[in-house]
XYZ file of C-alpha atoms in Angstrom:
654
model
C 91.094 -118.239 86.522
C 90.015 -114.602 84.548
C 89.643 -114.148 81.273
C 92.558 -111.905 81.532
C 94.620 -114.863 83.129
C 93.677 -117.168 80.022
C 94.961 -114.320 78.170
C 98.448 -113.858 79.153
C 98.589 -117.539 79.181
C 98.148 -118.142 75.827
C 99.396 -114.648 73.786
C 95.974 -113.813 72.885
C 94.153 -111.129 73.493
C 90.817 -110.524 76.252
C 88.716 -110.048 72.971
C 89.814 -113.361 72.062
C 89.397 -115.725 74.935
C 86.479 -118.105 75.705
C 85.303 -118.215 79.080
C 87.156 -119.973 81.809
C 85.861 -121.363 85.485
C 87.683 -120.722 88.071
C 89.607 -123.360 89.790
C 88.766 -125.887 92.010
C 90.192 -128.903 93.567
C 88.752 -132.407 93.544
C 88.467 -135.070 95.973
C 91.673 -136.912 95.781
C 90.484 -139.666 98.516
C 87.229 -141.668 99.091
C 86.757 -141.956 95.839
C 84.156 -144.758 94.857
C 86.411 -147.860 93.230
C 86.343 -148.919 90.138
C 83.895 -151.741 88.962
C 85.615 -155.323 89.472
C 84.743 -156.230 85.653
C 87.119 -153.218 84.385
C 90.683 -154.513 83.375
C 93.156 -152.139 81.179
C 95.837 -153.437 78.802
C 98.393 -151.081 76.974
C 100.493 -151.952 74.425
C 103.564 -149.462 74.009
C 106.920 -150.088 72.099
C 109.464 -148.904 74.324
C 110.281 -148.519 78.056
C 108.965 -145.102 78.903
C 106.191 -144.425 76.017
C 103.525 -145.166 78.489
C 104.986 -142.921 80.836
C 105.661 -139.837 78.681
C 102.068 -140.431 76.333
C 99.822 -142.374 78.291
C 99.885 -140.905 81.743
C 97.771 -139.352 83.830
C 95.784 -141.920 81.922
C 97.703 -144.546 83.818
C 98.333 -143.225 86.961
C 94.820 -142.962 87.165
C 94.143 -146.165 86.307
C 96.610 -147.788 89.083
C 94.716 -145.387 91.430
C 91.334 -146.835 90.975
C 92.546 -150.290 91.716
C 91.470 -151.445 88.040
C 93.560 -154.844 87.114
C 96.236 -152.683 84.579
C 98.691 -154.857 82.295
C 101.459 -152.952 80.144
C 103.242 -154.790 77.617
C 106.290 -153.324 75.993
C 106.920 -155.190 72.573
C 110.647 -153.758 72.584
C 113.642 -154.292 74.957
C 114.587 -150.391 74.660
C 118.079 -151.160 74.369
C 119.276 -148.220 71.746
C 122.672 -147.692 71.689
C 123.200 -149.270 75.434
C 124.475 -146.493 76.898
C 122.962 -145.491 80.156
C 124.664 -142.336 81.115
C 124.201 -138.611 81.600
C 124.873 -136.557 78.898
C 127.985 -135.658 80.159
C 129.563 -138.910 80.215
C 127.388 -140.333 77.483
C 131.457 -140.215 75.480
C 133.161 -142.267 78.023
C 130.693 -144.828 78.713
C 130.771 -148.490 77.710
C 127.687 -149.683 75.060
C 126.451 -153.147 77.011
C 122.473 -153.087 75.163
C 121.188 -155.600 78.133
C 122.487 -154.068 80.541
C 121.076 -150.778 79.334
C 117.569 -152.791 78.609
C 117.451 -153.910 82.180
C 118.056 -150.196 83.523
C 114.611 -149.048 82.093
C 113.069 -151.920 83.440
C 114.678 -151.212 86.810
C 113.165 -147.493 85.901
C 109.665 -149.153 84.759
C 109.367 -151.121 87.989
C 109.972 -147.897 89.968
C 107.439 -145.808 88.387
C 105.161 -148.144 88.742
C 105.693 -149.127 92.471
C 105.994 -145.600 93.283
C 102.227 -144.634 91.425
C 100.621 -147.495 93.321
C 102.448 -147.802 97.044
C 104.149 -144.772 96.764
C 107.737 -146.390 97.071
C 109.881 -147.116 94.519
C 111.365 -150.341 96.178
C 108.104 -152.208 96.512
C 108.948 -155.952 95.736
C 108.007 -157.454 92.103
C 108.080 -160.989 91.597
C 109.162 -161.794 87.938
C 108.554 -164.903 85.910
C 108.383 -166.479 82.582
C 105.305 -166.877 80.371
C 105.206 -168.970 76.939
C 103.845 -166.848 74.033
C 101.600 -167.671 71.441
C 104.381 -166.506 69.044
C 106.422 -169.593 69.826
C 108.815 -168.309 72.695
C 108.837 -166.561 75.940
C 108.203 -163.228 77.742
C 108.913 -161.892 80.940
C 105.887 -161.024 83.617
C 106.513 -159.003 86.578
C 103.261 -158.761 89.249
C 103.350 -156.014 92.053
C 103.839 -158.681 94.761
C 101.076 -156.784 97.109
C 99.050 -155.901 94.287
C 99.206 -158.614 91.850
C 96.570 -156.100 89.138
C 99.921 -154.504 88.559
C 101.651 -156.676 85.711
C 104.284 -155.732 83.303
C 105.405 -157.867 80.029
C 108.444 -157.579 78.277
C 108.522 -159.126 74.932
C 112.115 -157.902 74.592
C 112.233 -157.577 70.721
C 114.936 -155.081 69.501
C 114.046 -151.763 68.737
C 114.993 -149.877 65.597
C 117.861 -148.183 66.927
C 116.595 -144.481 65.388
C 113.455 -142.569 65.164
C 113.006 -141.889 61.694
C 116.179 -143.388 59.852
C 115.363 -146.104 57.532
C 116.527 -149.428 59.894
C 115.374 -152.509 58.179
C 115.646 -154.726 61.435
C 113.107 -153.022 63.405
C 109.360 -153.531 63.615
C 108.696 -151.423 60.771
C 111.080 -153.389 58.708
C 109.186 -156.836 59.712
C 105.674 -154.932 58.803
C 107.186 -154.266 55.238
C 107.955 -157.636 54.577
C 112.045 -156.522 54.298
C 113.186 -159.280 57.098
C 111.439 -162.683 57.444
C 112.192 -162.016 61.319
C 112.657 -159.800 64.180
C 114.712 -161.380 67.015
C 114.928 -161.133 70.492
C 117.200 -158.608 72.963
C 117.195 -159.792 76.354
C 117.614 -157.899 79.211
C 120.171 -158.699 81.092
C 118.785 -160.128 84.747
C 116.111 -161.149 82.999
C 114.263 -164.403 84.179
C 113.750 -165.110 80.128
C 116.956 -167.668 79.024
C 116.615 -167.991 75.347
C 116.943 -165.992 72.623
C 114.295 -166.282 70.224
C 113.258 -164.314 66.679
C 109.504 -163.597 65.447
C 107.873 -163.325 61.867
C 105.327 -160.738 61.674
C 102.190 -163.419 62.459
C 103.993 -164.471 65.210
C 104.175 -160.968 66.899
C 100.345 -160.515 65.642
C 99.614 -164.114 67.732
C 101.893 -163.120 70.240
C 99.640 -159.988 70.966
C 96.253 -161.602 70.699
C 97.493 -164.299 72.759
C 98.144 -161.817 75.572
C 94.906 -160.118 74.869
C 93.559 -163.852 75.589
C 95.300 -164.473 78.473
C 94.403 -160.894 80.477
C 90.866 -160.275 78.645
C 90.925 -156.363 78.968
C 88.010 -154.334 78.924
C 89.806 -151.769 77.550
C 93.065 -151.331 75.378
C 95.541 -148.474 75.071
C 97.975 -147.797 72.217
C 100.189 -145.059 70.553
C 99.035 -143.686 67.101
C 99.281 -146.099 64.580
C 98.654 -143.294 61.728
C 100.798 -140.444 62.845
C 101.421 -138.973 59.412
C 104.088 -138.065 56.935
C 106.079 -134.818 57.417
C 106.424 -133.326 53.775
C 108.770 -131.543 54.154
C 111.199 -133.821 55.387
C 109.456 -137.187 54.192
C 109.345 -138.786 57.662
C 106.628 -140.123 59.830
C 105.947 -137.614 62.773
C 106.480 -139.845 65.487
C 109.241 -142.454 66.165
C 108.739 -145.654 63.650
C 108.570 -148.255 66.516
C 105.556 -146.323 68.325
C 103.613 -146.350 64.872
C 104.320 -149.958 63.643
C 104.106 -151.198 67.452
C 100.543 -149.862 67.411
C 99.726 -151.314 64.012
C 100.866 -154.838 65.259
C 98.299 -153.984 68.075
C 95.683 -152.935 65.938
C 96.098 -155.925 63.567
C 95.969 -158.067 67.329
C 92.779 -156.762 68.418
C 90.971 -157.240 64.652
C 92.258 -160.979 65.016
C 91.215 -160.837 69.165
C 87.615 -159.257 68.084
C 87.098 -162.585 66.336
C 87.397 -164.795 69.233
C 84.304 -165.981 70.758
C 83.752 -165.487 74.585
C 85.697 -162.494 75.248
C 84.814 -159.323 77.107
C 84.214 -156.500 74.366
C 87.214 -154.030 73.759
C 86.924 -150.878 73.861
C 90.493 -148.647 72.251
C 92.224 -145.569 73.031
C 94.891 -144.239 70.974
C 97.594 -141.821 72.068
C 99.758 -138.952 70.040
C 103.654 -139.533 70.669
C 106.191 -136.986 69.607
C 104.164 -134.454 67.615
C 102.493 -133.545 71.245
C 106.260 -131.323 71.273
C 104.888 -128.867 69.028
C 101.469 -128.090 70.389
C 99.947 -126.442 73.513
C 100.201 -127.898 76.740
C 96.817 -129.830 77.775
C 97.397 -130.469 81.540
C 97.189 -128.370 84.508
C 100.032 -127.569 86.781
C 98.812 -130.775 89.598
C 98.877 -132.984 87.035
C 101.599 -132.233 84.689
C 103.921 -132.343 88.385
C 102.778 -135.450 89.330
C 103.446 -136.689 85.865
C 106.990 -135.804 86.127
C 108.023 -136.849 89.255
C 107.253 -140.513 87.720
C 109.363 -139.652 84.772
C 111.749 -138.722 87.304
C 111.735 -142.188 89.363
C 112.010 -143.314 85.815
C 115.384 -141.661 84.505
C 116.815 -142.064 88.099
C 117.426 -138.575 88.289
C 118.759 -138.876 92.459
C 121.413 -141.966 91.410
C 120.268 -143.099 94.662
C 120.860 -147.193 94.397
C 117.499 -148.473 95.678
C 117.121 -151.157 92.939
C 120.226 -153.272 94.211
C 121.476 -154.183 90.059
C 124.956 -153.474 88.505
C 123.203 -152.407 85.621
C 121.555 -149.100 87.236
C 118.235 -148.287 88.519
C 117.169 -146.069 85.684
C 117.567 -144.777 82.016
C 120.162 -141.978 82.777
C 119.725 -140.882 79.328
C 116.764 -139.024 80.497
C 117.496 -137.668 83.919
C 118.855 -134.863 81.870
C 115.748 -134.100 80.526
C 112.852 -136.194 82.257
C 110.381 -134.178 80.716
C 111.318 -134.898 77.525
C 110.461 -132.454 74.521
C 107.738 -130.821 76.177
C 105.876 -134.148 77.276
C 104.997 -133.835 80.590
C 102.980 -131.218 80.376
C 100.228 -132.783 78.126
C 98.485 -136.114 76.579
C 96.421 -135.831 73.770
C 93.701 -138.518 72.312
C 94.962 -139.665 68.950
C 91.022 -140.430 67.810
C 88.155 -141.231 69.538
C 87.268 -138.030 70.822
C 83.799 -137.055 69.328
C 81.238 -136.110 71.455
C 78.284 -136.559 68.671
C 77.546 -139.895 69.527
C 74.136 -138.991 71.079
C 70.670 -138.385 69.261
C 67.291 -138.408 69.826
C 65.342 -141.339 68.791
C 62.355 -141.538 66.681
C 60.296 -142.402 69.510
C 61.354 -139.739 71.872
C 63.845 -141.801 73.280
C 67.713 -141.923 73.233
C 70.434 -143.817 70.661
C 74.231 -143.775 71.719
C 76.879 -144.969 70.087
C 80.305 -146.830 70.462
C 83.136 -148.699 69.485
C 83.647 -152.090 70.796
C 85.693 -154.563 69.365
C 85.733 -152.769 65.996
C 81.929 -153.143 65.108
C 79.383 -150.423 65.841
C 78.151 -150.643 69.600
C 74.128 -149.063 69.987
C 72.286 -148.483 73.214
C 68.931 -147.197 73.638
C 66.766 -145.454 76.161
C 63.582 -145.428 75.654
C 61.054 -142.792 76.129
C 60.767 -142.243 79.687
C 62.479 -145.081 80.409
C 65.637 -145.002 83.422
C 67.616 -147.903 82.163
C 69.700 -148.088 78.683
C 69.268 -151.434 76.723
C 72.282 -152.915 74.717
C 74.617 -152.723 73.392
C 73.725 -154.256 70.386
C 77.029 -155.122 67.923
C 76.338 -154.343 64.175
C 77.882 -156.572 61.854
C 80.919 -155.271 59.956
C 84.318 -154.689 61.923
C 87.221 -152.922 61.304
C 86.166 -149.427 62.751
C 88.696 -147.419 64.638
C 87.708 -145.260 67.468
C 85.246 -142.402 67.545
C 82.102 -142.121 65.754
C 79.865 -139.192 64.568
C 75.893 -139.196 64.422
C 73.134 -137.223 62.435
C 69.502 -136.799 62.469
C 68.824 -136.844 58.870
C 65.734 -134.972 57.540
C 63.360 -137.678 57.423
C 63.891 -138.525 61.114
C 66.603 -141.111 60.267
C 69.515 -141.556 61.624
C 73.143 -141.897 59.896
C 76.496 -142.695 61.588
C 79.892 -141.929 60.138
C 83.475 -143.203 61.355
C 86.504 -144.677 59.871
C 87.574 -148.415 59.557
C 91.022 -149.745 58.775
C 92.001 -153.246 57.130
C 94.604 -154.890 56.391
C 95.361 -155.864 53.046
C 98.186 -158.107 51.432
C 101.878 -159.222 53.235
C 102.406 -155.237 53.950
C 99.470 -153.734 53.176
C 97.251 -150.748 55.138
C 94.473 -149.151 54.465
C 91.600 -146.822 56.346
C 88.407 -145.273 54.578
C 85.548 -143.540 56.206
C 82.265 -145.549 56.305
C 78.827 -144.859 56.917
C 75.670 -146.541 57.479
C 71.814 -145.253 58.280
C 68.742 -146.663 59.600
C 66.347 -148.221 57.227
C 63.282 -146.515 58.808
C 63.162 -143.779 61.469
C 63.371 -146.087 64.795
C 64.464 -149.036 63.135
C 68.017 -151.204 62.761
C 71.149 -150.178 60.892
C 71.324 -151.477 57.274
C 75.070 -152.879 55.520
C 78.004 -150.168 55.733
C 79.099 -147.343 52.703
C 82.577 -146.990 51.877
C 82.926 -142.933 51.095
C 86.568 -143.585 50.636
C 89.458 -141.069 51.522
C 90.714 -137.497 50.272
C 93.306 -138.777 47.520
C 95.007 -141.826 47.960
C 96.814 -141.411 51.083
C 95.729 -144.639 52.147
C 98.115 -146.718 49.442
C 101.130 -148.036 49.904
C 103.366 -146.748 52.295
C 101.672 -144.103 52.696
C 100.282 -143.101 56.185
C 96.146 -142.764 56.386
C 96.629 -139.937 58.648
C 93.059 -139.048 58.158
C 91.604 -137.912 61.534
C 87.636 -139.202 62.630
C 84.663 -137.564 60.664
C 82.555 -134.872 61.461
C 79.016 -134.550 60.419
C 76.310 -131.984 59.977
C 72.824 -131.726 58.373
C 71.520 -128.039 56.944
C 67.842 -127.027 56.578
C 68.206 -127.681 52.616
C 68.468 -131.465 53.769
C 72.595 -131.448 52.971
C 74.254 -133.605 54.713
C 78.313 -132.103 54.965
C 81.002 -134.458 56.077
C 84.084 -132.992 57.209
C 87.835 -134.330 57.943
C 91.512 -133.879 58.423
C 93.241 -135.157 55.346
C 96.948 -136.391 55.331
C 97.907 -133.110 54.735
C 96.310 -131.237 57.967
C 93.865 -129.523 55.706
C 90.290 -129.852 56.012
C 88.234 -132.024 53.235
C 84.664 -132.267 52.900
C 82.259 -134.028 51.223
C 78.048 -134.126 50.483
C 75.398 -135.595 50.400
C 73.009 -134.104 48.258
C 68.822 -133.891 49.564
C 68.540 -136.911 46.881
C 70.715 -139.133 48.301
C 73.857 -138.921 45.809
C 77.300 -138.124 47.104
C 79.499 -136.024 45.762
C 83.389 -135.918 45.345
C 86.061 -134.804 48.539
C 86.841 -131.479 48.127
C 89.812 -129.326 50.193
C 88.499 -126.856 51.950
C 91.608 -125.246 53.505
C 93.106 -124.146 56.348
C 97.065 -125.560 57.505
C 98.327 -127.278 60.552
C 95.498 -128.409 61.877
C 95.562 -131.434 64.559
C 92.453 -133.289 66.129
C 89.362 -134.262 64.788
C 87.436 -131.247 63.027
C 83.585 -131.272 64.779
C 80.339 -129.797 63.042
C 77.172 -128.652 64.112
C 73.963 -126.874 62.261
C 72.082 -123.594 64.292
C 68.203 -122.816 63.935
C 69.018 -120.869 61.015
C 69.887 -124.243 59.029
C 73.294 -123.385 58.648
C 76.536 -125.485 58.837
C 79.532 -124.870 61.472
C 82.888 -126.416 61.276
C 85.376 -125.845 63.802
C 89.369 -127.005 63.863
C 92.446 -126.640 66.471
C 95.724 -125.619 65.212
C 98.688 -124.866 67.863
C 97.775 -121.302 67.157
C 94.121 -120.597 67.197
C 91.119 -122.350 66.263
C 89.057 -121.812 62.699
C 85.829 -121.975 61.520
C 84.050 -122.699 58.499
C 80.489 -121.374 57.988
C 77.425 -121.532 55.615
C 74.986 -119.219 54.710
C 71.198 -119.246 56.576
C 69.096 -121.313 54.601
C 71.671 -123.834 53.644
C 74.770 -123.676 51.478
C 78.657 -125.105 51.905
C 80.109 -123.707 54.580
C 83.030 -120.920 53.560
C 86.271 -120.750 55.595
C 88.747 -121.068 57.279
C 87.611 -117.649 58.869
C 89.200 -116.741 61.940
C 87.714 -117.171 65.871
C 90.168 -115.190 67.781
C 90.409 -117.763 69.964
C 93.453 -118.996 72.035
C 95.105 -122.198 70.746
C 93.512 -125.152 71.799
C 94.745 -128.369 69.710
C 92.875 -130.565 72.446
C 89.149 -132.424 71.623
C 86.785 -129.607 70.683
C 83.247 -130.321 70.899
C 79.900 -127.916 68.803
C 76.210 -128.368 69.032
C 73.592 -125.552 68.629
C 73.438 -122.602 71.307
C 70.844 -122.787 74.466
C 69.486 -119.821 73.782
C 68.598 -120.494 69.638
C 70.790 -118.376 68.055
C 73.677 -119.994 66.542
C 76.257 -122.617 67.533
C 78.253 -123.094 71.230
C 81.741 -124.376 71.194
C 83.369 -126.303 73.884
C 87.188 -127.574 74.732
C 89.476 -127.527 77.324
C 91.747 -124.682 77.741
C 95.229 -125.338 77.223
C 97.478 -125.499 79.917
C 94.695 -124.428 82.592
C 92.953 -127.972 82.487
C 89.471 -126.070 82.505
C 86.195 -126.346 80.379
C 85.350 -123.223 78.391
C 82.963 -121.940 75.789
C 82.061 -119.435 73.137
C 79.185 -119.107 71.469
C 78.895 -118.014 67.114
C 76.382 -116.909 65.107
C 77.551 -117.052 61.081
C 80.950 -115.770 61.272
C 79.870 -113.410 64.955
C 81.597 -114.643 67.987
C 78.614 -113.557 70.312
C 78.747 -112.423 74.166
C 80.748 -114.221 76.361
C 78.925 -117.800 78.176
C 78.382 -117.956 81.967
C 80.567 -120.617 83.619
C 79.409 -122.900 86.075
C 80.034 -122.452 89.510
C 83.640 -123.352 90.780
C 85.554 -125.497 88.370
C 86.957 -128.814 87.372
C 90.311 -129.384 85.673
C 91.187 -131.815 83.298
C 91.758 -132.427 79.733
C 90.555 -133.954 77.091
C 86.850 -133.990 75.635
C 84.175 -131.682 76.505
C 80.308 -131.480 75.615
C 77.587 -129.678 76.003
C 73.659 -129.263 75.609
C 71.278 -127.101 76.248
C 72.399 -125.996 79.968
C 74.344 -128.811 80.656
C 77.970 -128.978 80.257
C 79.985 -132.660 80.934
C 84.170 -132.524 81.172
C 86.678 -135.387 81.463
C 87.948 -134.844 85.461
C 91.519 -134.470 86.638
C 90.893 -137.513 88.015
C 89.566 -139.312 84.860
C 86.167 -139.128 86.499
C 82.831 -137.865 84.388
C 82.368 -134.340 86.137
C 78.623 -132.643 84.705
C 77.536 -129.084 85.832
C 74.910 -126.913 84.929
C 75.127 -123.622 83.464
C 74.167 -120.632 85.951
C 70.242 -119.891 84.878
C 69.228 -123.321 83.902
C 67.533 -124.282 87.123
C 70.572 -125.744 88.737
C 73.218 -124.500 91.633
C 75.748 -125.043 89.157
C 78.132 -127.203 91.215
C 80.156 -130.157 89.519
C 79.181 -133.246 90.237
C 81.748 -136.243 89.327
C 81.132 -139.721 89.007
C 81.785 -142.892 90.090
C 83.743 -144.827 87.261
C 86.481 -143.891 85.117
C 85.957 -142.533 81.965
C 86.746 -143.826 78.520
C 86.562 -141.268 75.235
C 84.094 -138.298 75.089
C 81.226 -137.714 77.111
C 77.923 -136.950 75.450
C 75.279 -134.456 76.994
C 71.694 -134.832 75.992
C 68.589 -133.331 76.902
C 68.361 -134.290 80.404
C 71.557 -135.939 81.193
C 74.824 -137.204 79.901
C 75.799 -140.183 78.590
C 79.698 -141.710 78.937
C 81.428 -144.823 78.203
C 83.367 -146.766 80.835
C 86.180 -149.060 80.727
C 84.494 -151.364 81.948
C 83.029 -150.983 78.480
C 79.181 -150.497 80.079
C 77.393 -147.000 78.647
C 76.931 -144.942 82.376
C 74.130 -142.295 82.865
C 74.396 -139.165 84.961
C 70.948 -137.776 84.846
C 70.720 -133.642 84.732
C 71.718 -131.867 88.019
C 68.884 -129.777 87.391
């Protein structure tokens, strides 16, 4: 796609558009299969949350042949009316039947994604739960690695209104137990009710039963809309994710299980943000949702309840959700650092702990992971090299305090000496007091940079969607959190320093990308400053520009799915960046270093290319493993975590 085409697509001007790569289809057949050790588990609150908010990732896992288990916490019974809008007023409510119709729609959508035939049969059974009740387990007969678990708890019945009988009410102790809403036709024959403790125990038991290496949830901290005074996402989405978080924290303490990586996904707020998917990916996502919504009305399931969710038949796109997917956190590419011996250190989060891998100078292999003491880490960490050669790592940590408590704070850990081990975690708090009571701790993952004066600057998006920062002076003392401005920021900010010692910070909004930058020789970044870039609230990454002047910003283009780049020196945007030959459509994080660029492809594989003029052929190379999180480009290759929990390394194609 040309820059003119991108300008037309985004409504931006030609002068304000990043350089985009041309379109290129990726191989759809013959791709290497995922390692047999990988296993994915998804926790969602309603039937369709996975299709709307986790796809295309769900479909990619199924296409890879990776074992996939999806757990639905509630029955999704709503008001019990299963009809198109025109007949809603004359359709009698039947909550058990509507819950069954949604189950039928999900089974059809999954069967179609796996086999191409929505009629592919399922084996339905009952399993006991660790909470003392029973759940329905559905297994796709010809693909037994594909499983659906229905817990069938009552849903809130309203996205935002106060509903004490709900997951939210149970979490905050407003009700002692939450009862079941069994679907008609389910093999589960007895009603039950769970306390908060029993829900957590049930989810922990499912983790132990299916032993995933990678878990997907919705966003447990979608934030509060200040004007409306309510959560930005459906209350079941947020609190279902919190129950999953609590279960994962307990499961992390169990010995002998495979380490687990976690990715959380944005829900309803996608409505107000630019599209993230290319047309082909969005079209495949819509096909699955049309099957789920039973748009054609053909009786393919033989159930009197219906074969899908007719409420969605008139609008299977939802509120613009089929055109996008967004990770709520864990999209930072700043987790690869040079070590004191000339090798590399890589960082990730497994079982809520910092995982460290080491690659010695001249080595072909990595050692690790080594898990640092101290749990509760959220996905996504940032790292910097301090002036004395030590490495510091920053992240956020979630803890559960009291019967209804929930806190999130920024934490940091440093090497005791260059090339040595890491010390104890230190809390750096959060801006304001938004981590107390019923205020959702909606802070982003942190970003950090070091200027030439030795000042460490730490940045994050706060609960009001503004930029906040904190600085550590060269003497080692941290100053207070400060408001740095901006408005309507989304995603995680990114930070970098250039050869002159200037610190840069970038953050996306629904309209553009904003920038803060410091003076040569060090100093606090000032802003926000306009960049003239088109809107992209997908993950950003930044690092020193290869030519030594300024920094380079990387992102995926909105709606086009192609990696984009722009160079800045101070507040000035420099000449366009030459693009790799061809192109690779995808979404999610992009990372660049030196003359390399790495991106998530449409198929969920890692794609790596050398930029023109850097000694490579300029073409893209696809990896053979499903990507988890953000790739991190280094001086001679790209590191990436797979859904199998392993660190993968792709040498430079130059």
